[in-house]
Coordinates of C-alpha atoms in Angstrom, one line a residue:
X1 CA -53.6 13.9 41.0
X2 CA -55.5 13.6 37.8
X3 CA -54.4 10.9 35.3
X4 CA -54.4 13.6 32.6
X5 CA -52.0 15.8 34.5
X6 CA -49.8 12.8 35.2
X7 CA -49.6 11.9 31.5
X8 CA -48.7 15.5 30.6
X9 CA -46.0 15.5 33.2
X10 CA -44.5 12.2 31.9
X11 CA -44.6 13.5 28.4
X12 CA -42.9 16.8 29.4
X13 CA -40.2 15.0 31.3
X14 CA -39.6 12.6 28.3
X15 CA -39.4 15.6 25.9
X16 CA -36.9 17.3 28.2
X17 CA -34.6 14.2 28.4
X18 CA -34.7 13.8 24.7
X19 CA -33.9 17.4 24.1
X20 CA -30.9 17.3 26.4
X21 CA -29.7 14.2 24.6
X22 CA -30.1 15.8 21.3
X23 CA -28.1 18.9 22.4
X24 CA -25.3 16.8 23.8
X25 CA -25.0 14.7 20.7
X26 CA -24.8 17.8 18.4
X27 CA -22.7 20.0 20.6
X28 CA -19.9 17.7 21.7
X29 CA -17.2 17.3 19.0
X30 CA -17.1 13.8 17.4
X31 CA -13.8 12.4 16.2
X32 CA -13.9 10.8 12.8
X33 CA -11.9 7.5 13.0
X34 CA -11.5 5.6 9.8
X35 CA -8.5 3.4 10.6
X36 CA -8.4 -0.1 9.0
X37 CA -11.3 0.7 6.6
X38 CA -11.3 -0.6 3.0
X39 CA -13.5 0.4 0.1
X40 CA -13.8 -1.4 -3.2
X41 CA -15.1 0.3 -6.4
X42 CA -14.5 -0.7 -10.0
X43 CA -10.8 -1.5 -10.4
X44 CA -9.7 0.3 -7.3
X45 CA -9.3 -0.6 -3.6
X46 CA -8.8 2.1 -1.1
X47 CA -7.5 1.4 2.4
X48 CA -6.7 3.6 5.4
X49 CA -4.1 2.9 8.0
X50 CA -2.8 4.9 11.0
X51 CA 0.9 5.0 11.7
X52 CA 0.8 7.6 14.6
X53 CA -1.7 9.7 16.4
X54 CA -1.6 12.5 13.8
X55 CA -0.5 10.7 10.7
X56 CA -2.5 8.3 8.5
X57 CA -1.7 6.6 5.3
X58 CA -4.1 6.3 2.4
X59 CA -3.4 3.3 0.1
X60 CA -4.9 3.4 -3.4
X61 CA -4.5 0.1 -5.2
X62 CA -5.2 -0.3 -9.0
X63 CA -6.3 -3.9 -9.2
X64 CA -5.9 -4.2 -13.0
X65 CA -2.3 -2.9 -13.2
X66 CA -1.3 -4.2 -9.7
X67 CA 0.1 -0.8 -8.7
X68 CA -0.3 0.9 -5.3
X69 CA 0.2 4.6 -4.4
X70 CA 0.5 5.5 -0.8
X71 CA -0.5 9.0 0.4
X72 CA 0.5 10.4 3.8
X73 CA -2.1 12.5 5.5
X74 CA -1.1 14.9 8.3
X75 CA -4.1 15.5 10.6
X76 CA -2.9 18.6 12.3
X77 CA -1.9 20.5 9.1
X78 CA -4.4 18.8 6.7
X79 CA -1.6 18.2 4.2
X80 CA -1.8 15.2 1.8
X81 CA 1.2 14.2 -0.1
X82 CA 2.2 11.1 -2.1
X83 CA 4.5 9.0 0.1
X84 CA 5.3 5.9 -2.1
X85 CA 4.6 4.2 -5.4
X86 CA 4.8 0.4 -5.4
X87 CA 4.4 -2.1 -8.3
X88 CA 2.7 -5.0 -6.7
X89 CA 3.3 -7.4 -9.6
X90 CA 7.0 -7.2 -8.8
X91 CA 6.6 -7.8 -5.1
X92 CA 7.9 -11.1 -3.7

């Protein structure tokens, strides 16, 4: 066996493995999981928390006025609705 043919065979095999990996990564559905993630920007803090397998809560906190609005997000119906309003300056 020639070293040139061996190199071509190894490169072709490597390309085939990489191609199969690329197809598997892009074809299989990936679940987006953002539980317990916080983001800070300006005067606001946004945090996500899961309360069940299909319901998540989105907490939006205004740091200057110390107020928090909680939104409920239903994953199966894609409905977002305000769930609660809390004045954090009055919290014990």
